[in-house]
Short mmCIF file of C-alpha atoms and ligand atoms in Angstrom, two decimals:
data_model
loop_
_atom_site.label_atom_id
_atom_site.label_comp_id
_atom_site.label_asym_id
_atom_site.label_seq_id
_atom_site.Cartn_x
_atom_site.Cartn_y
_atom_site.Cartn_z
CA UNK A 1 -17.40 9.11 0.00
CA UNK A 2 -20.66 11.51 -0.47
CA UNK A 3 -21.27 13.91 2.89
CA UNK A 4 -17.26 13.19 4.03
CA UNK A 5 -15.45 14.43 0.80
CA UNK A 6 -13.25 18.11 2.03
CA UNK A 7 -12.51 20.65 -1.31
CA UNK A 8 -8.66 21.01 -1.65
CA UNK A 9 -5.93 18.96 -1.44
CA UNK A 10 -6.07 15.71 0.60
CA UNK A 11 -3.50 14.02 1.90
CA UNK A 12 -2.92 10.59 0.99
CA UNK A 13 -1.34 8.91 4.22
CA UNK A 14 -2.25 10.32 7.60
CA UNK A 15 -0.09 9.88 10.73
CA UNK A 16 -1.81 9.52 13.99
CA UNK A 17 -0.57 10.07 17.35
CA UNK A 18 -2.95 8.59 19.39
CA UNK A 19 -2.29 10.58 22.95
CA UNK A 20 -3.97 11.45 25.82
CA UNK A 21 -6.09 8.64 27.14
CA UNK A 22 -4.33 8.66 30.50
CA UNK A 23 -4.97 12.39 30.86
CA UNK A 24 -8.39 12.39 29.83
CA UNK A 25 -9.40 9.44 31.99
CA UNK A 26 -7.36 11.17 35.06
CA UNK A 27 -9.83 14.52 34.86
CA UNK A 28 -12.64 12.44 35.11
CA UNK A 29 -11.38 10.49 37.86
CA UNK A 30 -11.68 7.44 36.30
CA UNK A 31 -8.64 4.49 35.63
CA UNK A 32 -6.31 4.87 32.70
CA UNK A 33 -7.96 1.69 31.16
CA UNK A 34 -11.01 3.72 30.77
CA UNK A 35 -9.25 6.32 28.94
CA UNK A 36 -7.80 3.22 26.75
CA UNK A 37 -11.54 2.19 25.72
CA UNK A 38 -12.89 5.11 25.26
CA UNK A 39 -9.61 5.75 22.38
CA UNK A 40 -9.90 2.84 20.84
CA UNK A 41 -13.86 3.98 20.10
CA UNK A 42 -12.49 7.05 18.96
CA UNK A 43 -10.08 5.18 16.72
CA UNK A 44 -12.92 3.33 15.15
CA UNK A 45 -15.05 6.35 14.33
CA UNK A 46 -12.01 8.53 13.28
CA UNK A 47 -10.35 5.63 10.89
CA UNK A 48 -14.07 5.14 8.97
CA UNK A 49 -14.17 9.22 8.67
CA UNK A 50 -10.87 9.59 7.59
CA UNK A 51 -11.34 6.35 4.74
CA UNK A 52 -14.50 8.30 3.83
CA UNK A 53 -13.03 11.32 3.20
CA UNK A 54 -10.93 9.94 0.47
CA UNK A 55 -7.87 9.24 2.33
CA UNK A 56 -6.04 6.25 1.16
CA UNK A 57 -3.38 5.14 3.89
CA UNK A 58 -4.02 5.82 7.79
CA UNK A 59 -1.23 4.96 10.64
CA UNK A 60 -2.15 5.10 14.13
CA UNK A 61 0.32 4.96 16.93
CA UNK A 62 -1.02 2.59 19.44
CA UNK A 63 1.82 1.37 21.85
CA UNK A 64 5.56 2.75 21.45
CA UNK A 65 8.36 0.37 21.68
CA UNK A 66 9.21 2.90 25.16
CA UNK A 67 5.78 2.47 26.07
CA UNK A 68 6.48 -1.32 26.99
CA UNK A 69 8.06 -0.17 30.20
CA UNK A 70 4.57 1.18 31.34
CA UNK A 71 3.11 -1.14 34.72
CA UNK A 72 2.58 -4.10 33.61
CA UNK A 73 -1.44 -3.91 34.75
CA UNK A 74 -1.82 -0.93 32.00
CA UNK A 75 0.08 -3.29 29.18
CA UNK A 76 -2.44 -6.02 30.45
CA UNK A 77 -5.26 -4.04 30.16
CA UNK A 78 -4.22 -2.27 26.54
CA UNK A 79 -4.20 -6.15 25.28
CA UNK A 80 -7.13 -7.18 26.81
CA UNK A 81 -8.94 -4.20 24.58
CA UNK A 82 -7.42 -5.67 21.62
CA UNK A 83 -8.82 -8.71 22.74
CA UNK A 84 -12.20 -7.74 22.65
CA UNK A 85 -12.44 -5.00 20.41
CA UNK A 86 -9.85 -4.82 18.32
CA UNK A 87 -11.12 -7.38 16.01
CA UNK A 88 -14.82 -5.55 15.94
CA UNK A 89 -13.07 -2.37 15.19
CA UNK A 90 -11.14 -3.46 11.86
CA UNK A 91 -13.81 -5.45 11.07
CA UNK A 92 -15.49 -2.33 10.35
CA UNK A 93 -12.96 -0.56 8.96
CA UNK A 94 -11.97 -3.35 6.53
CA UNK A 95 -15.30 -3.85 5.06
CA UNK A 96 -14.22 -0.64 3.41
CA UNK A 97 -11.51 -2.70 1.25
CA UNK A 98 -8.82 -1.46 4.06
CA UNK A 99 -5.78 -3.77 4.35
CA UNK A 100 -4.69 -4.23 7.87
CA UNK A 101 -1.23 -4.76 8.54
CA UNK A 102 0.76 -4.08 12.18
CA UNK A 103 3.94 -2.47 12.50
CA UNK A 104 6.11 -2.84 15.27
CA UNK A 105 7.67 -5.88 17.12
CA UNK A 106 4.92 -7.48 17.40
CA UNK A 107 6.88 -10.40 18.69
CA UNK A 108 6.72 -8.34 22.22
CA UNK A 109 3.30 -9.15 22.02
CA UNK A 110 1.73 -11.89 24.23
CA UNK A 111 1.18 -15.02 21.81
CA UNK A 112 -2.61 -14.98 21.59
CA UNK A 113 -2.89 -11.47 21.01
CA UNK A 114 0.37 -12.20 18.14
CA UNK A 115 -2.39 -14.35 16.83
CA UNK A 116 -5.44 -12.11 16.37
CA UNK A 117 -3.65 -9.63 14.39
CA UNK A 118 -1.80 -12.07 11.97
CA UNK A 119 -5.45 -13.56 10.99
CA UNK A 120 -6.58 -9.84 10.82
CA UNK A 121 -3.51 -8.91 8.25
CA UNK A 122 -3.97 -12.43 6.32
CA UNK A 123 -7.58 -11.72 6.13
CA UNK A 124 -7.43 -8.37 4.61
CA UNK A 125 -3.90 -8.98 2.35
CA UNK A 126 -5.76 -9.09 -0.64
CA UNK A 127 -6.93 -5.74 -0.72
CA UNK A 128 -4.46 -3.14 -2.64
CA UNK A 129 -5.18 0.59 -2.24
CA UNK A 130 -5.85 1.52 1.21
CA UNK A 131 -4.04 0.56 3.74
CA UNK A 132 -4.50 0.80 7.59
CA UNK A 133 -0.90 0.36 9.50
CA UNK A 134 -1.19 -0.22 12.79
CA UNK A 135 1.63 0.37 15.17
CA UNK A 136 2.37 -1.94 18.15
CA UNK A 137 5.34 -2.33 19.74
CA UNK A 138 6.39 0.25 17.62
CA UNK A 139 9.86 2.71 17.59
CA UNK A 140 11.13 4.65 14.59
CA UNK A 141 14.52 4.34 15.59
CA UNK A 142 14.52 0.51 15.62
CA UNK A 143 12.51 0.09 12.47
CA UNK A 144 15.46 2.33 10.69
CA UNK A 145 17.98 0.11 12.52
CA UNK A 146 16.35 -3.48 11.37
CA UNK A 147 15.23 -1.95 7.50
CA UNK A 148 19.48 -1.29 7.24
CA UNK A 149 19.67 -4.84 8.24
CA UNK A 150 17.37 -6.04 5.90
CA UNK A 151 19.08 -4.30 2.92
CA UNK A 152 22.55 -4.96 4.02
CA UNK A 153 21.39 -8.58 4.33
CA UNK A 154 19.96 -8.58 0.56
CA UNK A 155 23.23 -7.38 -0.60
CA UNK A 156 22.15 -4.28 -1.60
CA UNK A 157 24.13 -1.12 -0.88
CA UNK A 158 22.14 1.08 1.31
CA UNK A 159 20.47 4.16 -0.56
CA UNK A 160 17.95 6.02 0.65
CA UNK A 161 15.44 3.91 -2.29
CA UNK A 162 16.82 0.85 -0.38
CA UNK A 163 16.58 1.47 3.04
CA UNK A 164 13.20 3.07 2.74
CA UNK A 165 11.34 -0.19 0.87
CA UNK A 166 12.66 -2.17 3.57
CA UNK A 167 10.96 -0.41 6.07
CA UNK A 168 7.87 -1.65 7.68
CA UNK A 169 5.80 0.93 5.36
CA UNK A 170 7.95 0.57 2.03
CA UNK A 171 4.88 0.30 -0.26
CA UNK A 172 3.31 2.97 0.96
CA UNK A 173 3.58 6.60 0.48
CA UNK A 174 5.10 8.31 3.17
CA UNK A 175 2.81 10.21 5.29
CA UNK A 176 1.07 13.58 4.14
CA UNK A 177 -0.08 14.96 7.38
CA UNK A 178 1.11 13.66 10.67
CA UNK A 179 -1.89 14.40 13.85
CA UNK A 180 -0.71 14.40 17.46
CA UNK A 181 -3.16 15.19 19.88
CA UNK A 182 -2.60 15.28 24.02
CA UNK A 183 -1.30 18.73 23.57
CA UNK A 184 2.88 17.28 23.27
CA UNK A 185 4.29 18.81 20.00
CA UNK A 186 6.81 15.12 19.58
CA UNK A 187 6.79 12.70 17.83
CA UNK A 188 7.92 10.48 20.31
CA UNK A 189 9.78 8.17 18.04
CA UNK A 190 6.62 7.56 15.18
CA UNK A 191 7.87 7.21 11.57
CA UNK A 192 11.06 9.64 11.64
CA UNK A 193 12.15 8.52 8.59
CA UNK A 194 8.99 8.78 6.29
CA UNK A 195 8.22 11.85 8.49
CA UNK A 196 10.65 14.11 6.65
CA UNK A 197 8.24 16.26 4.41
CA UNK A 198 4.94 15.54 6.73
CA UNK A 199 2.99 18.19 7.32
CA UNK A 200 2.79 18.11 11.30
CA UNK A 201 -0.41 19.60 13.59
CA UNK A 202 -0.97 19.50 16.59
CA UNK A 203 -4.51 19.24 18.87
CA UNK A 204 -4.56 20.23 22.91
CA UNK A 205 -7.25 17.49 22.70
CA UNK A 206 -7.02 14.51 24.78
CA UNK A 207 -7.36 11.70 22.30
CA UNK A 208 -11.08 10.37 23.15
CA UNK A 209 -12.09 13.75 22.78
CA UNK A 210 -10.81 15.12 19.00
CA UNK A 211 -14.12 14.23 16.89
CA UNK A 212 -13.99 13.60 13.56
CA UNK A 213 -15.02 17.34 12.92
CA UNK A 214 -11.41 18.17 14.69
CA UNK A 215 -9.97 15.67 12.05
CA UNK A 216 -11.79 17.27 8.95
CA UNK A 217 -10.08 20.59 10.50
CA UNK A 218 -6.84 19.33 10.64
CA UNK A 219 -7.20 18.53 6.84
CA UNK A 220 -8.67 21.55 6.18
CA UNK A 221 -5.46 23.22 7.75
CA UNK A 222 -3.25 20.69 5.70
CA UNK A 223 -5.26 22.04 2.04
CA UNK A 224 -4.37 25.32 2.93
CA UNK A 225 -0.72 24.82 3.65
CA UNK A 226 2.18 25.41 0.96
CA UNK A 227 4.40 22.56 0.85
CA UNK A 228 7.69 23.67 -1.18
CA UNK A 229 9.78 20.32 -0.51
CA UNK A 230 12.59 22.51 -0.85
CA UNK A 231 11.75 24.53 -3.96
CA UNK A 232 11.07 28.66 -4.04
CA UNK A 233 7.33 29.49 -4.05
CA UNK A 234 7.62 30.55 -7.86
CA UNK A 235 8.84 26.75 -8.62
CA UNK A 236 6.02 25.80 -6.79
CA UNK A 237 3.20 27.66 -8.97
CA UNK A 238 5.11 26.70 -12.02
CA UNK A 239 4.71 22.99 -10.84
CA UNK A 240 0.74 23.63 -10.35
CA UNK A 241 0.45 24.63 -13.66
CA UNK A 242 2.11 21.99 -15.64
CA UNK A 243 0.75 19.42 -13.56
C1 IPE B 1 -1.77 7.37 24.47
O1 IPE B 1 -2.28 7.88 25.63
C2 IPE B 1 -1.99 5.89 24.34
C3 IPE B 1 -0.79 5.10 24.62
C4 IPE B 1 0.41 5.55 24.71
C5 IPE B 1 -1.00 3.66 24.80
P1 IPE B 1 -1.41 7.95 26.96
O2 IPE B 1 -1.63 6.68 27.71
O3 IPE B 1 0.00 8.29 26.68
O4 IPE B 1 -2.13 9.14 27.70
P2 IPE B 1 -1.43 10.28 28.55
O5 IPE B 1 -0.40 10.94 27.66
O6 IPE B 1 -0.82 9.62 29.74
O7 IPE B 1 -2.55 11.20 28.89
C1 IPE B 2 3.31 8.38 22.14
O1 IPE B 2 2.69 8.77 23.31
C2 IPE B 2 3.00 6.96 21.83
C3 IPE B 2 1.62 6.68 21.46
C4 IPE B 2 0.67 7.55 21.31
C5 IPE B 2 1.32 5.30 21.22
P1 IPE B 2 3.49 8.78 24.70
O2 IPE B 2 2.54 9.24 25.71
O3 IPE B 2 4.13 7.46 24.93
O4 IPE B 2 4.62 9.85 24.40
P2 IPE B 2 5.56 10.65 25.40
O5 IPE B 2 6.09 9.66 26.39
O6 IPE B 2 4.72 11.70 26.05
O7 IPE B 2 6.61 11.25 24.53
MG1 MG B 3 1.00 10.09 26.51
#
C-alpha cells in the first residue's frame, strides 16, 4: 500500500470503461491500433495503482459484445495485443495476489487467444481476495439473459439472490464506483445489473491519457459522495454511528 493509500472511504470494486483509444490515436494522426497499445499500457499502470490503493476488485471493459461488429482488421489487431502483452500485463498485476478471471463470451474469441486467458485464470484461481475481471466479448444484457438460464436450469426460482450469483461476477461485490472516460456519459451495456447503486463519474479523457493521478481523483470524488441506497440522510448518520 504505503505512498498509494487515499483518506476516506474506498470503494471496494471499481468499474472501468476503458474508452477513447480510437479518438486519442485519431488527434495524433496515428492508426486506431496505436491508440489500442498505448490503453492497454495505461491499463497496466492504472490496475497496479488502483490494487495499491487498497482496492480489492477491479473490472475493465475491454471489448463489448457490440464491439464485435467493429472491421475485422481492428478485432485482429485488439487480439494480437493480447497476444503479446496481455500476458506481461497480468503477470504484473497478479504478482500482487490478483485473481484473473474473463467475463464475456469468450467463446467469440479466436481459439489461441481462448487459450492464453484460460491458463491466465487457472494460474491465478487460487488467490481469494482481489479479483481482476476482465471483460471480453462482454454485454450486460446477455450476461442477465444466460445467469436466468443458469438459475432456471438449477431449479431454482429466480430471485434477485439467485439470479445475481449466477452472474459472471456472483462472488464479488458489486461495483462501488463505476469510471468511464472518452467523454460518453453510457454505460454502453457494462454490468447493468450490479450497476444499480454504483457511484458513476465520468472523465473527458481519452483513455491513454487519464493517469493514475485522474484515478486517485475519481476516488477522491467517490469519498466525498453520500450514498443513501434509498434511506433519508438522517438514517444515513444514524448508520455511521452504530457501525
Ligand atoms: C475503447 O476505445 C476500446 C474499445 C472499445 C476496444 P474506442 O476504440 O471505443 O475509442 P473511441 O471511442 O473510438 O475513441
Ligand atoms: C464501450 O465503448 C466498450 C468498451 C470500452 C470496451 P464503445 O466505444 O464501444 O461505446 P459506444 O459505442 O460509444 O457506446
Ligand atoms: Mg468508444
Amino acid at each position: 500500500m504505503g505512498k498509494n493509500k487515499i483518506e476516506g472511504a474506498l470503494p471496494r470494486h471499481i468499474g472501468l470503461i476503458m474508452d477513447g483509444n480510437g479518438r486519442w490515436a485519431k488527434k495524433r494522426l496515428l492508426p486506431r491500433s496505436a491508440g489500442h497499445a498505448h490503453g492497454m499500457d495505461r491499463m497496466e499502470g492504472l490496475l497496479e495503482c488502483a490494487f495499491d490503493m487498497g482496492v480489492s476488485y477491479v473490472t475493465v471493459y475491454a471489448l463489448s459484445t457490440e464491439n464485435l461488429n467493429r472491421p475485422q482488421a481492428e478485432l485482429d489487431g485488439l487480439y494480437d495485443l493480447i497476444r503479446k502483452h496481455f500476458i506481461r500485463a497480468m503477470c504484473k498485476i497478479c504478482q500482487k495476489g490478483v485473481r484473473l478471471r474473463v467475463i464475456g463470451d469468450v467463446s467469440l474469441l479466436p481459439d489461441d487467444v481462448q487459450k492464453i486467458l484460460r491458463a491466465a485464470e487457472e494460474e491465478t484461481k487460487g488467490y481469494e481476495g482481489k479479483g481482476l475481471n476482465v471483460a471480453l466479448c462482454y454485454g450486460a444484457r446477455a450476461e442477465i439473459v444466460r445467469a436466468a438460464n443458469i438459475a432456471v436450469e438449477n431449479g431454482e426460482k429466480l430471485t434477485e439472490e439467485s439470479l445475481s450469483s449466477a452472474l459472471y461476477t456472483g462472488d464479488v461485490p458489486d461495483p462501488d464506483l463505476i469510471i468511464r472516460t472518452g467523454g460518453e456519459m453510457r454505460l454502453s451495456n457494462f454490468l447493468l445489473y450490479q450497476a444499480a447503486y454504483a457511484e458513476l463519474y465520468f472523465s473527458e479523457k481519452m483513455f491513454p491519457d487519464f493517469s493514475d493521478a485522474d484515478l486517485k481523483a475519481a476516488v477522491a470524488e467517490f469519498a466525498g459522495r453520500t450514498r443513501r441506497f434509498g434511506k433519508t440522510d438522517e438514517q444515513c448518520k444514524e448508520d455511521n454511528v452504530q457501525e
